[in-house]
Amino acid sequence: MKKYSFHLLTMLLAITVSAQAQTKNIQNFDQDWTFNLGDVSNAKNTDFNDSGWRKLNLPHDWSIEGKFSKDNPATPEGGALPGGIGWYRKTFTIPESSRGKIISIDFDGVYQKSEVWINGHRLGFRPNGYISFRYNLTPYLFYGTKKNVIAVKADNSTQPNSRWYSGSGIYRHVWLATNNKVAVDHWGTFVTTPKVSAQAASINLKTTIRNYTGATQTAVLTTIIYDASGKIVMMKTIPGISVKDSIKEVSQDFTLNNPNLWSVDKPYLYKVVSKVTDEKSVSDSYETPLGIRYFNFDVDKGFTLNGKPMKILGVCDHHDLGSLGAAVNKRALERQLEILKGMGVNGIRTSHNPPAPELLDLADKMGFIVMDEAFDVWRRGKKKYDYHLYFDQWHKRDLEDQILRDRNHPSVMMWSIGNEIPEQTDSSAIGIARDLAAIVHSLDTTRPITNANNNPGTNNKIIQSGAVDLVGYNYHHTDLAGFHDRYPGKKFIGTETTSALETRGVYDMPSDSIRRWPNNRNYENGKGGMNADYTVSAYDNVSAPWGSTHEETWKVIKKYDFLSGMFIWTGFDYLGEPTPYSWPARSSYFGIVDLAGFPKDVYYMYQSEWTDKTVLHIFPHWNWEAGKTVDVWAYFNHADEVELFLNGKSLGVKKKTGDDLHVMWRVKYQPGTLKAVSRKDGKVVLTREIKTAGKPAKIQLFADRSTIKADGSDLSFITVKILDKDGNVVPDAENLVNFKINGDAFIAGVDNGDPVSHDPFKANYRKAFHGLALAIVQSKEKAGKVSFTATAAGLAPATISLQMIK
Ligand code: GAL
């Protein structure tokens, strides 16, 4: 025992230091790859000459660099961008000091059908483009100065394989892990909190130790729990663990008094650090996030988090990041989540695939409840070349890997085993649903399983199978009130709702007539009353026929406690699925926020309902033909009434009655100033003004962050506004704006939110769309000042300065 106490002391010192230094034995492996678009027969060979290939850093999505065409095999539904086959290679050395260690490569996601070779040895194949995977490189590596070559083939040539934009290539991060031969296994911890109250939390940690030596080893496992400030709150050591076989699971229990609970408003995070030491050396360390919370779905009362009733106010999102494509960028994801948080969103559904790991890290940190979804299809496909081709052979492995990777995230509170599975009403679904649920339960029983049903009738075999804990409805908002008539004693979740449609800045009147587009699945413009210019009104008066408007949906969900929550289709517009039109439209109209990240008006309806922020939002713009009758809407809260004035003359006071979510005035247009005043108990709460804009005169720039990290990946999102001479945004401005950067940074993408634009996303120019455009500036690895200038013919230019800091 003596031996251990001394050992423990030295180890503790090492631990305190290393926790701050973040030793995770993992190093980012994104830099210095070469890339070739097109198949090359011998590119897997070590001696292949790739000197002519393009040099780049990952993550990389080659599709987003391509040209839009309706003839691309992805079709407009898949985003109308090119696919194909791409090769990546990286040449690297491994230091002599790593000899004797286990060296592995981790891919967070490669779209799709990836094959990987190390020094000419084939490591494997993964067809699923959204799954994370690891290969052990150790048996094939050279050490010292001798070079190693890793080659990756991504095959996105068999299309269509997706109902949305997938992106192509190594579009997520790659890591190199260097571990001792006795260490915590890959995804080798599982932390749960079996009992939680305000007074105490019991914590169980299962740690899987892997022994690569082939001989019995004696290991010491030390587990340390840190609070959010980095202070050690608990520590336990188990000495003398005999690891005979290659893998050993060790269970540890802790009781933490007065725990800080994780919630969506206060996402308090602890951290578990596991160290495995084999008596001789200081061990590897392995980090696991820990959020202490408890939640429940109740048949009648709906959802509670830490005992408090609340609704899951969620959105569904696809994985693309607009003009950045599928190439993951943590700051771009964080910005999306910030924008959604600002509207009151507290839930994310990762439709319809496992997300980038960064999304879950951010959800843990920022306070979102995640529905982590596995599949869009099982055995029956939706597209000729989609995952149904691989389901039989791969679903077990893929689902296991997803659960193992994601089960420690406190944000994840539901597993979804499928979206709108075509075999819903086929008896074959019963066995598959049970099989998938058994796979999930073998790795995690702490979260409910759901699936998203577009046919939630009692003939639904997945629901009948008893495999799911939460009955998930997609749409059917008029059936929600009677859910328990159909499913007595069952728990509910609105896996997907709404599918309303809007183009930012477009207003079709009368605003109180609801349109369901496309009629008869007729995707052509001008047909079925649809707009000839491929736009959709932003009054929240259009939805897909299978969906409902935002207000229609929220009014129902809001009313009944047992409706535990909803996931709106969608938070952000996404590439592909350009409903209600098809080509030349190439991206969605479903978003509450457009593809560039600019909110549509209905964002403020949610903000007025879902946040504590005091809201008064009036629209539309105030540039119309003289004499036109214009509907003016106001979303507001924290007030009894709103009064509207046109050029100083009152147009009347409006109050919400019943379940109203907005008020409206029908106004004969005349140019000038529209002013709204909200009042509570006769006192003014907020005032808003919209003025008739004159001709475009100048550009205004606004950076979401003007100081960013000089780390080669941080981003500044610059909003470009076209203003008249008095500073009003010109609502129909379409000026072509050119961008120029001075200093060490580059433009990573440009956009304006127009779903019909075919201009490239990788460019130094963009036309404004309804007065706005976006430029995304990315840092290089050099600190310094960067100036960003926007010019346009006939307009006063604008420049802003950005700081890149180390
Ligand atoms: C749903 C489907 C989503 C998306 C949406 C569009 O039925 O689950 O992936 O296609 O419709 O409204």
Short mmCIF file of C-alpha atoms and ligand atoms in Angstrom, two decimals, residues 163 352 419-420 474-475 496 499 546 569 577 590, ligand 1:
data_model
loop_
_atom_site.label_atom_id
_atom_site.label_comp_id
_atom_site.label_asym_id
_atom_site.label_seq_id
_atom_site.Cartn_x
_atom_site.Cartn_y
_atom_site.Cartn_z
CA ARG A 163 -32.77 13.82 -49.75
CA HIS A 352 -31.45 12.57 -39.84
CA ASN A 419 -37.09 9.17 -39.59
CA GLU A 420 -40.21 8.46 -41.65
CA ASN A 474 -44.09 14.11 -37.66
CA TYR A 475 -46.76 16.74 -38.48
CA GLU A 496 -41.02 16.99 -36.46
CA SER A 499 -42.75 22.76 -42.39
CA TRP A 546 -48.30 17.95 -44.88
CA TRP A 569 -38.78 21.76 -39.47
CA GLU A 577 -34.87 20.04 -50.81
CA PHE A 590 -38.31 25.92 -44.33
C1 GAL B 1 -40.39 15.50 -43.60
C2 GAL B 1 -39.03 14.82 -43.60
C3 GAL B 1 -37.92 15.85 -43.64
C4 GAL B 1 -38.20 16.86 -44.71
C5 GAL B 1 -39.52 17.51 -44.44
C6 GAL B 1 -39.89 18.62 -45.40
O1 GAL B 1 -41.40 14.64 -43.95
O2 GAL B 1 -38.87 14.06 -42.44
O3 GAL B 1 -36.70 15.22 -43.89
O4 GAL B 1 -38.22 16.20 -45.94
O5 GAL B 1 -40.52 16.52 -44.51
O6 GAL B 1 -41.15 19.12 -45.11
#
